[in-house]
Short mmCIF file of C-alpha atoms in Angstrom, two decimals:
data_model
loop_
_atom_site.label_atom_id
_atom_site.label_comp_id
_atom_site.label_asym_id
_atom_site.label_seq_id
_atom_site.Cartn_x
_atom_site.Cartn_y
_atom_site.Cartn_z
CA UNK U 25 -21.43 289.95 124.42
CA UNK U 26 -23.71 287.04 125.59
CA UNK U 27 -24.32 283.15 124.85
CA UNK U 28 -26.61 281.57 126.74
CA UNK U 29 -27.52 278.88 124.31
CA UNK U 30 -25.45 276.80 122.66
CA UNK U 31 -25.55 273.97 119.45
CA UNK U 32 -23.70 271.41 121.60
CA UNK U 33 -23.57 272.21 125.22
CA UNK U 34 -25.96 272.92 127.89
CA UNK U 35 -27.25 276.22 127.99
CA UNK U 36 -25.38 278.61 129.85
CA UNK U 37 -26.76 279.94 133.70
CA UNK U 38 -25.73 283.54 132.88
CA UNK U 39 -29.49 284.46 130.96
CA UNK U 40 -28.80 286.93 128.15
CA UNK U 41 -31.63 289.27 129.96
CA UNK U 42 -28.86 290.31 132.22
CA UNK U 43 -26.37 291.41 130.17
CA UNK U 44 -28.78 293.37 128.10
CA UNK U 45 -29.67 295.44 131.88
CA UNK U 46 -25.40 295.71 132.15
CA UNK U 47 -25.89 297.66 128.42
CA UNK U 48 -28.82 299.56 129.21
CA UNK U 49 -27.03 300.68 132.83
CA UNK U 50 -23.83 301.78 131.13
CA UNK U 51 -25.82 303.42 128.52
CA UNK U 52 -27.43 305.64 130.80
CA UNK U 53 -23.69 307.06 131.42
CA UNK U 54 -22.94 307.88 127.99
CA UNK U 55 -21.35 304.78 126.73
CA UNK U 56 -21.96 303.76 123.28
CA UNK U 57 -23.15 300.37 123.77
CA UNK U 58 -23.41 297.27 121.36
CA UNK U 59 -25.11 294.07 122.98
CA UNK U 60 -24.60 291.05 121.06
CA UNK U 61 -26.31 287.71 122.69
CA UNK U 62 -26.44 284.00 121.56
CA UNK U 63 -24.15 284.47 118.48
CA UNK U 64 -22.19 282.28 116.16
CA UNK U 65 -18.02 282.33 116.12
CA UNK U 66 -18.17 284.46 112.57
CA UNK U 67 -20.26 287.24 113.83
CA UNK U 68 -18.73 287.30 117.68
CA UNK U 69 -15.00 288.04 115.22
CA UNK U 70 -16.87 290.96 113.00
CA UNK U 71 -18.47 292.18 115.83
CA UNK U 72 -15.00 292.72 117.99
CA UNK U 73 -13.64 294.00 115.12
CA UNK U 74 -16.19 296.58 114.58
CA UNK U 75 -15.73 297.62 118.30
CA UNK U 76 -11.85 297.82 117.83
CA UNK U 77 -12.42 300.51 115.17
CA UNK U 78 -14.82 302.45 118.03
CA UNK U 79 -12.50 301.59 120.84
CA UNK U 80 -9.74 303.61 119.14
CA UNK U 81 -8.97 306.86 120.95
CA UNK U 82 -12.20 306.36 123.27
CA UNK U 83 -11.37 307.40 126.93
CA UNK U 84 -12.37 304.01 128.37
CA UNK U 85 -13.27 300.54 126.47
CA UNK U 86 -15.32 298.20 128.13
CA UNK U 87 -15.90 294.64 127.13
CA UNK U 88 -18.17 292.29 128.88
CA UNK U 89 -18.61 288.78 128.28
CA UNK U 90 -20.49 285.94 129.54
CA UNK U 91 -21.15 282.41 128.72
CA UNK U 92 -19.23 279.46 129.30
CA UNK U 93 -15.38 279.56 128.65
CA UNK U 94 -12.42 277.23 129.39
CA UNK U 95 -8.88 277.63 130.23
CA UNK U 96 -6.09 275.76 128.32
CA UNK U 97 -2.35 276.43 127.81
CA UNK U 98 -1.95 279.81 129.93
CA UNK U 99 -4.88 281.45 127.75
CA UNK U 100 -9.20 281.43 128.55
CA UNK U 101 -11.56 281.26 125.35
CA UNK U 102 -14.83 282.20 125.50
CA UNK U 103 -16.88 279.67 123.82
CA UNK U 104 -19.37 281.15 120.72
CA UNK U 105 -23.19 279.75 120.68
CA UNK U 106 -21.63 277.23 117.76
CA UNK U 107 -18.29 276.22 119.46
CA UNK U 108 -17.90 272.54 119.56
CA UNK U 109 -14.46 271.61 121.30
CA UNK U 110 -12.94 268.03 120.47
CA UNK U 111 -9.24 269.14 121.24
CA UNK U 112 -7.42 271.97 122.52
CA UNK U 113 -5.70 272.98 119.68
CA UNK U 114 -9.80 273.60 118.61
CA UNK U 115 -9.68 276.51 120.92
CA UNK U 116 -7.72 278.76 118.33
CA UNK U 117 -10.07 278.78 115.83
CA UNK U 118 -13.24 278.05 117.71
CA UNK U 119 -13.05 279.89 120.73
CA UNK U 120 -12.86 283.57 121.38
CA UNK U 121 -9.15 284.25 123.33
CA UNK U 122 -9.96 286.76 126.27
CA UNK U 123 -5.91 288.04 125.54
CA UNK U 124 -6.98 288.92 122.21
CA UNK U 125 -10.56 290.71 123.28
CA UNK U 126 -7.75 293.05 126.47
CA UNK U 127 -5.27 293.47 123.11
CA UNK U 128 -8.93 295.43 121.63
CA UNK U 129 -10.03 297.31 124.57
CA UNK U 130 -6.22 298.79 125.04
CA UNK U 131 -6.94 300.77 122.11
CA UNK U 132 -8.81 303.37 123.82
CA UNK U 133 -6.53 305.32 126.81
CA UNK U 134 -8.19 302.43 129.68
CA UNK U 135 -9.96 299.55 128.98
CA UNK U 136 -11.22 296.83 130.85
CA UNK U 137 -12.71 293.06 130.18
CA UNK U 138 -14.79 291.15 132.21
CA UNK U 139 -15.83 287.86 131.73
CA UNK U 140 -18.91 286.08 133.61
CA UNK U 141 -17.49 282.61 133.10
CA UNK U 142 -19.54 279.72 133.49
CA UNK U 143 -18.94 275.55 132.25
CA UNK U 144 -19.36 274.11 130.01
CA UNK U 145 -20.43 270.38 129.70
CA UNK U 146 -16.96 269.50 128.02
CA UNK U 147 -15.33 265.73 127.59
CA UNK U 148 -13.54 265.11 130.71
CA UNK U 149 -11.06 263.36 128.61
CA UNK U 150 -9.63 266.13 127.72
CA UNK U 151 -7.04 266.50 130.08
CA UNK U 152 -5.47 269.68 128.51
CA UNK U 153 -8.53 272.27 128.69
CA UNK U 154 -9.78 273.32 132.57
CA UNK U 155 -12.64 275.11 133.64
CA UNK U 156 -10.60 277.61 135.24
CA UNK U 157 -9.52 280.81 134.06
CA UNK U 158 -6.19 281.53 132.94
CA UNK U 159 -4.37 284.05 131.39
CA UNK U 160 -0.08 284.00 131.78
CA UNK U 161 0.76 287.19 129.97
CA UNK U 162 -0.69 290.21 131.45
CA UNK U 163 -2.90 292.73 129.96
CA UNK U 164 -1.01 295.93 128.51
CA UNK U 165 -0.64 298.40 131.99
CA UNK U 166 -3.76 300.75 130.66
CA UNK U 167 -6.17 297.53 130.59
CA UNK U 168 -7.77 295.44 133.70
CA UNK U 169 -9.34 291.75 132.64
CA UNK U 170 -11.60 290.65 135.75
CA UNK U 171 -12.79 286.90 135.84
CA UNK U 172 -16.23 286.12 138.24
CA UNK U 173 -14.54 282.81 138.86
CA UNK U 174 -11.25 281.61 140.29
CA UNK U 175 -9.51 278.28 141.24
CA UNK U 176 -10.95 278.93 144.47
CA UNK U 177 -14.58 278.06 143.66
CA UNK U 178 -15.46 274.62 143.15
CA UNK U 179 -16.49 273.60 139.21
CA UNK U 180 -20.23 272.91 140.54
CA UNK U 181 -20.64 276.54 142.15
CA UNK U 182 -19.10 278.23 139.35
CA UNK U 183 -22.46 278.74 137.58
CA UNK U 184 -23.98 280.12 140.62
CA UNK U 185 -21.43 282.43 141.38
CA UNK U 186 -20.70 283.76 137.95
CA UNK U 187 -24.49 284.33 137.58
CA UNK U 188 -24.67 286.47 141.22
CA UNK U 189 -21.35 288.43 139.95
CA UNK U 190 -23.19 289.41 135.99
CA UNK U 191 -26.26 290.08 138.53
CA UNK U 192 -24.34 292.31 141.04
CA UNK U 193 -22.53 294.03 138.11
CA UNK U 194 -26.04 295.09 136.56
CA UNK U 195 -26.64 296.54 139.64
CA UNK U 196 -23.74 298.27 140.11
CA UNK U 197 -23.80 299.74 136.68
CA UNK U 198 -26.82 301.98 137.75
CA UNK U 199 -25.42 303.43 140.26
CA UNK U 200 -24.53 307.44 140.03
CA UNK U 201 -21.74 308.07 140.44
CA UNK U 202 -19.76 305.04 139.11
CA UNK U 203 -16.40 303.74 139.45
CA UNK U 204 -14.27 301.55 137.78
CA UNK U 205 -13.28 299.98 140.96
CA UNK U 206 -17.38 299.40 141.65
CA UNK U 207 -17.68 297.43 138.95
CA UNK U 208 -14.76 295.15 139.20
CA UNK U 209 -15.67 294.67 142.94
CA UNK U 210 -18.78 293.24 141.77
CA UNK U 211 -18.14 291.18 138.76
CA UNK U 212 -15.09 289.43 140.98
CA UNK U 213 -17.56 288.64 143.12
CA UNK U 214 -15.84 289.72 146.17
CA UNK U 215 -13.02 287.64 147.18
CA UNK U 216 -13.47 285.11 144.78
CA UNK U 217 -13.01 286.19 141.46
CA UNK U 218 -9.51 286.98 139.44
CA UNK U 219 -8.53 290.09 138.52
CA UNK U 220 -5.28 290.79 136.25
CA UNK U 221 -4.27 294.07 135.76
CA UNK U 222 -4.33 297.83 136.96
CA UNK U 223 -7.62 299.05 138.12
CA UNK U 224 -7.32 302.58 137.29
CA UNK U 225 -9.39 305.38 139.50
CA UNK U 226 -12.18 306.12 136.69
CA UNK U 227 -15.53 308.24 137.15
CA UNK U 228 -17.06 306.16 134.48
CA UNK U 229 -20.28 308.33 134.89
CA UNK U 230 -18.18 310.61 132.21
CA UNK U 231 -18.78 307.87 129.50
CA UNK U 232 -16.14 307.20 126.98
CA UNK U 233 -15.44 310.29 124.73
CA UNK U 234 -12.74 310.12 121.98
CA UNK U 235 -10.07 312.17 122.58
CA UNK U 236 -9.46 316.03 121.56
CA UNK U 237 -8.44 315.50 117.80
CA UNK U 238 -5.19 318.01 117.39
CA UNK U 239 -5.80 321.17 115.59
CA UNK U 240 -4.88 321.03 111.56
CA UNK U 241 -2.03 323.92 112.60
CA UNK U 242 -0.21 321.50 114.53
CA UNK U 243 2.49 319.42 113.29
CA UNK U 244 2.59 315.21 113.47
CA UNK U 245 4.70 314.05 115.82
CA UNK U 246 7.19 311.73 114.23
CA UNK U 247 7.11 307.79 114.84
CA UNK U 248 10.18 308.23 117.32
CA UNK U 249 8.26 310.80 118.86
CA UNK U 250 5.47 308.70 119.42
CA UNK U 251 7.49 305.89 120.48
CA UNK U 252 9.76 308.26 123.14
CA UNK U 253 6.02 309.66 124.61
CA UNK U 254 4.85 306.33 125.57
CA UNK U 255 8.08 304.53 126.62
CA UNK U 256 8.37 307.61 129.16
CA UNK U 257 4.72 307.24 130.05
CA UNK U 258 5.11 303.47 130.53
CA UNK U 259 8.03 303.90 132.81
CA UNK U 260 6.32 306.82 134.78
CA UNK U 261 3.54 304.01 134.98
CA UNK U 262 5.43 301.34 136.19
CA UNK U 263 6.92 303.30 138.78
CA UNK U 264 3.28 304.43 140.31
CA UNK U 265 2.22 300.75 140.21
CA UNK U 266 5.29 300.19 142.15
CA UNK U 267 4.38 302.04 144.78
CA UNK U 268 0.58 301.72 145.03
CA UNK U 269 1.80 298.05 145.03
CA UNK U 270 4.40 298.24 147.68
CA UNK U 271 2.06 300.19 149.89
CA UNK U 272 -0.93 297.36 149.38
CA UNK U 273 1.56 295.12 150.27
CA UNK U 274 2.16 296.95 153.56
CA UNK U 275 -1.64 297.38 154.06
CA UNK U 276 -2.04 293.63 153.59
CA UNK U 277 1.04 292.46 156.11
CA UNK U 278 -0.54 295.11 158.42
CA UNK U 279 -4.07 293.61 158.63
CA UNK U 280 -2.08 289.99 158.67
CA UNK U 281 0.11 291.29 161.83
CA UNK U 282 -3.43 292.21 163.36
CA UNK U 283 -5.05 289.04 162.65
CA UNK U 284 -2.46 287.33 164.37
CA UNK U 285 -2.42 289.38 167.09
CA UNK U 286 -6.17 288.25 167.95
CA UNK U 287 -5.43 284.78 166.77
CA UNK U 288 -2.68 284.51 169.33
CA UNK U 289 -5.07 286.44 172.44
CA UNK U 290 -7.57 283.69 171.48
CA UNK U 291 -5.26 280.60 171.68
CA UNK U 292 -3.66 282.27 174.66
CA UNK U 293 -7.38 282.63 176.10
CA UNK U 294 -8.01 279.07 175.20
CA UNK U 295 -4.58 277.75 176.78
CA UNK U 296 -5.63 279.47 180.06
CA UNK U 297 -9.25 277.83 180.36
CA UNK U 298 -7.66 274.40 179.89
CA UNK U 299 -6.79 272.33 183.20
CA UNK U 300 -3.09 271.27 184.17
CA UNK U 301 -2.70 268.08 181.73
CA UNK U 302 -1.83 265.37 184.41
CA UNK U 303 1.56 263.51 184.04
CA UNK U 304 0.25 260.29 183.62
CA UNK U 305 -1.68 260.49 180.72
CA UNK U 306 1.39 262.69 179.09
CA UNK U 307 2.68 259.38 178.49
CA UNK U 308 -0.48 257.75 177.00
CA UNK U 309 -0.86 257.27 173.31
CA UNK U 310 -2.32 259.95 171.26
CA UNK U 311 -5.98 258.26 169.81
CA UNK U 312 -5.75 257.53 166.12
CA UNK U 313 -8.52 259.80 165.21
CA UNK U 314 -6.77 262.88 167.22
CA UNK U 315 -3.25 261.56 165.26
CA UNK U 316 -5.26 262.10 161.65
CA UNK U 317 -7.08 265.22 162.50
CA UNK U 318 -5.63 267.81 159.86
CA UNK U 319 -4.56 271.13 161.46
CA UNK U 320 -5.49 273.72 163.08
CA UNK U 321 -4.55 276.23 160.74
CA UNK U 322 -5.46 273.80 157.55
CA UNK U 323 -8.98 273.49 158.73
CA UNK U 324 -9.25 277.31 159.56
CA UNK U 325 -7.64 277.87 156.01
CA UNK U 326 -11.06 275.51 154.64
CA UNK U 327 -13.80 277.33 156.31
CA UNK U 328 -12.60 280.67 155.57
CA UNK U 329 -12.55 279.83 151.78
CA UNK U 330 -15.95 278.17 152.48
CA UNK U 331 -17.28 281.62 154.12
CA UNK U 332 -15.85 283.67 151.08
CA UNK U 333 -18.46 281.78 148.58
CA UNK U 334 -21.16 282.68 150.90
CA UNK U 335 -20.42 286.10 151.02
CA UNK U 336 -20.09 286.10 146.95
CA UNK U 337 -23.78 284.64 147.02
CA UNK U 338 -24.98 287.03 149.45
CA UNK U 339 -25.79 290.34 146.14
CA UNK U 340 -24.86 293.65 146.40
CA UNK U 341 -28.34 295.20 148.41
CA UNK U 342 -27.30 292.31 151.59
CA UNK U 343 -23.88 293.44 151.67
CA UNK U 344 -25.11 297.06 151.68
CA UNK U 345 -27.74 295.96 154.36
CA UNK U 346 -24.73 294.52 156.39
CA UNK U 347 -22.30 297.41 156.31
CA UNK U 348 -25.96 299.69 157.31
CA UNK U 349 -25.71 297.08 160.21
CA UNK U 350 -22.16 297.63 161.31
CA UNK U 351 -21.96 301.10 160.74
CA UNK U 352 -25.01 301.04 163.17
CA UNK U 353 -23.39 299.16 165.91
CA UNK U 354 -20.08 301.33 165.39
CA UNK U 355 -17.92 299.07 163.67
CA UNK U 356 -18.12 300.16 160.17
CA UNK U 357 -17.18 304.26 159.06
CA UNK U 358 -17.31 303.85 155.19
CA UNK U 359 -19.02 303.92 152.44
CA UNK U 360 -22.30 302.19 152.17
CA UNK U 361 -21.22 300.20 148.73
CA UNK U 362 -21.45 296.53 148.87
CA UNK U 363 -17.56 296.36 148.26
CA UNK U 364 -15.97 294.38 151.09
CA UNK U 365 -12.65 295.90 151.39
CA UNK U 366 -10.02 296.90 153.95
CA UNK U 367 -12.39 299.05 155.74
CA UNK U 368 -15.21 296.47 155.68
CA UNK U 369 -12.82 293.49 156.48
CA UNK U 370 -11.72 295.53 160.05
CA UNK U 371 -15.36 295.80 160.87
CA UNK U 372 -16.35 292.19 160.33
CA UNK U 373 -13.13 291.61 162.86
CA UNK U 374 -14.39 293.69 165.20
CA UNK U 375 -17.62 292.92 165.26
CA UNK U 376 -16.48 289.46 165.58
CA UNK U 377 -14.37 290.14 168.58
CA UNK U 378 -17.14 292.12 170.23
CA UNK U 379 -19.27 288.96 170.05
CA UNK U 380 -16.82 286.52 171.03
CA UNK U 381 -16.74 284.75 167.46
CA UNK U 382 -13.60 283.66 165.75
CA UNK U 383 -12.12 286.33 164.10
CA UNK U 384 -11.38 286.03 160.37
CA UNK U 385 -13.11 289.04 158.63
CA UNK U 386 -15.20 287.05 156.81
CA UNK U 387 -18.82 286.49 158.29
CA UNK U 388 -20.61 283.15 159.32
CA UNK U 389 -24.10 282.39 158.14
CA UNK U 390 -24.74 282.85 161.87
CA UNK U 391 -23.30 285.79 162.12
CA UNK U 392 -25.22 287.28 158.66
CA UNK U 393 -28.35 286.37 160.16
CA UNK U 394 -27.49 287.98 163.48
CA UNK U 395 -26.76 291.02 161.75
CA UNK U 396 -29.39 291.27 159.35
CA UNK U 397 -32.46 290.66 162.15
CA UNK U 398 -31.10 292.73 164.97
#
């Protein structure tokens, strides 16, 4: 579901030609597919209700949306091609609540939503609506909702990013096989991006069949029944998530550890290079501009979130190109699938320690260029 133009906004970076290559990609899988582009608030409401009836008992829903949407009260809206927003309490009626679209897609046994979000040109006055996403109730534990923007991009790049995430996501969609975790790599748009929710292990190149319909021999289970089933399941669930999280968590304070392992060999480095300070000048004022430089670690903190937008603008055939690179030079041993994660992350540290470089796991524009042309 697309809107690039609207009645009384600017038109919308994310062109509608894209989203129609997303349907035509995930068609060639075996998904039914309904594209829907540049449509008014009544239509975008029949047409999710249409696909709640289809998403019923399907073996994976899939909901994409782009155009421009706003945040406001915990919730994000997209915004229909007729949406005019004077208030926030507007939003209910005139806006399209992304928690309601996740409610839809749960229907079938996984679902998934992902929204290319981009700004619009809204009142600044209105203090209560943000061009952020937001959503403060999670998605039921069979549904992931993936954002292509985050608080970490600034309002003027979110166009630009959001329209590199719908592009590497059309790319991605081609590919054979396909994976659920593919395609939310690429419509987060790496590091930037939000995702909420479980993404489940899914060979989408399966397509979404119903379910096995019982035979007419077989008795139906009783509402308890039902109710037992999928309390158990959810608990099962929960406890698997608990886990898989517990052992991300591990990953992640791993990696950290080793980061500051090379963090401290470089200041300790850096300490050793530097002459004896001199007593004398121990006791001379420290120069205003050195007493209002911001920290080390603040500043490091700015250019690594800096880096991570380049790297979401870089599309999905560089990245490939840059993991051919490390792999090449020995630092990289996985896949070859534009998804920078643990594995990638390790080589861009290496790599970055081999040359000398700061070492952050995120790559300079430098260091892109270095590895692109040699």
């Amino acid at each position: 579901m697309s809107v690039e133009d609207y009645d009384h906004y600017a038109k919308s970076p994310i062109d509608t030609g894209t989203v129609r290559k997303m349907g035509e990609a995930l068609e060639s899988h075996g998904f039914g597919v309904d594209v829907v582009t540049n449509t008014n608030n009544a239509v975008v409401r029949a047409t999710l209700r249409d696909f709640a009836v289809k998403a019923a008992n399907a073996r994976i829903a899939i909901v994409v949306l782009a155009g421009h949407g706003v945040g406001s009260s915990g919730r994000s809206y997209l915004l229909p091609s007729n949406s005019e927003i004077r208030r926030a309490s507007d939003l209910l009626s005139r806006g399209v609540a992304v928690a309601s679209v996740a409610q839809i897609a749960g229907r079938a046994k996984h679902g998934a939503v992902f929204f290319f979000m981009t700004v619009p040109d809204i009142s600044s006055a209105l203090q209560s609506i943000t061009a952020r996403p937001a959503m403060s109730e999670p998605p039921s534990d069979n549904v992931v909702v993936v954002f292509s923007t985050s608080d970490k991009v600034p309002v003027s790049r979110v166009g630009t990013v959001s329209r590199q995430a719908a592009a590497d996501f059309a790319d991605a969609a081609t590919e054979t096989p396909l994976s659920m975790a593919t395609l939310v790599g690429s419509a987060s748009a790496g590091d930037v991006g939000k995702v909420i929710g479980n993404v489940a292990e899914l060979d989408l190149s399966k397509g979404p069949e119903p379910e096995t319909a019982p035979a007419a021999a077989v008795a139906e289970p009783s509402q308890e029944e039902i109710q037992a089933r999928r309390e158990a399941e959810r608990r099962a669930k929960d406890a698997e998530e608990r886990a898989k999280a517990a052992e991300a968590r591990a990953r992640d304070a791993e990696a950290r550890a080793r980061l500051e392992a090379n963090r401290a060999r470089e200041a300790e480095s850096a300490a050793a290079a530097q002459p004896a300070p001199q007593p004398a000048r121990q006791a001379e004022p420290e120069p205003a501009a050195e007493r209002e430089a911001p920290p080390a670690r603040e500043a490091e903190e700015n250019h690594v979130e800096a880096l991570k937008l380049v790297e979401a603008l870089l599309g999905r055939s560089k990245k490939k190109e840059l993991q051919r690179k490390m792999r090449d030079l020995g630092f990289y041993s996985g896949p070859i699938d534009a998804i920078f994660g643990d594995i990638t992350r390790q080589a861009i540290q290496d790599y970055q320690a081999d040359v000398g470089d700061p070492v952050t796991g995120y790559l300079t524009p430098n260091q892109i260029q270095a590895l692109i042309e040699g």
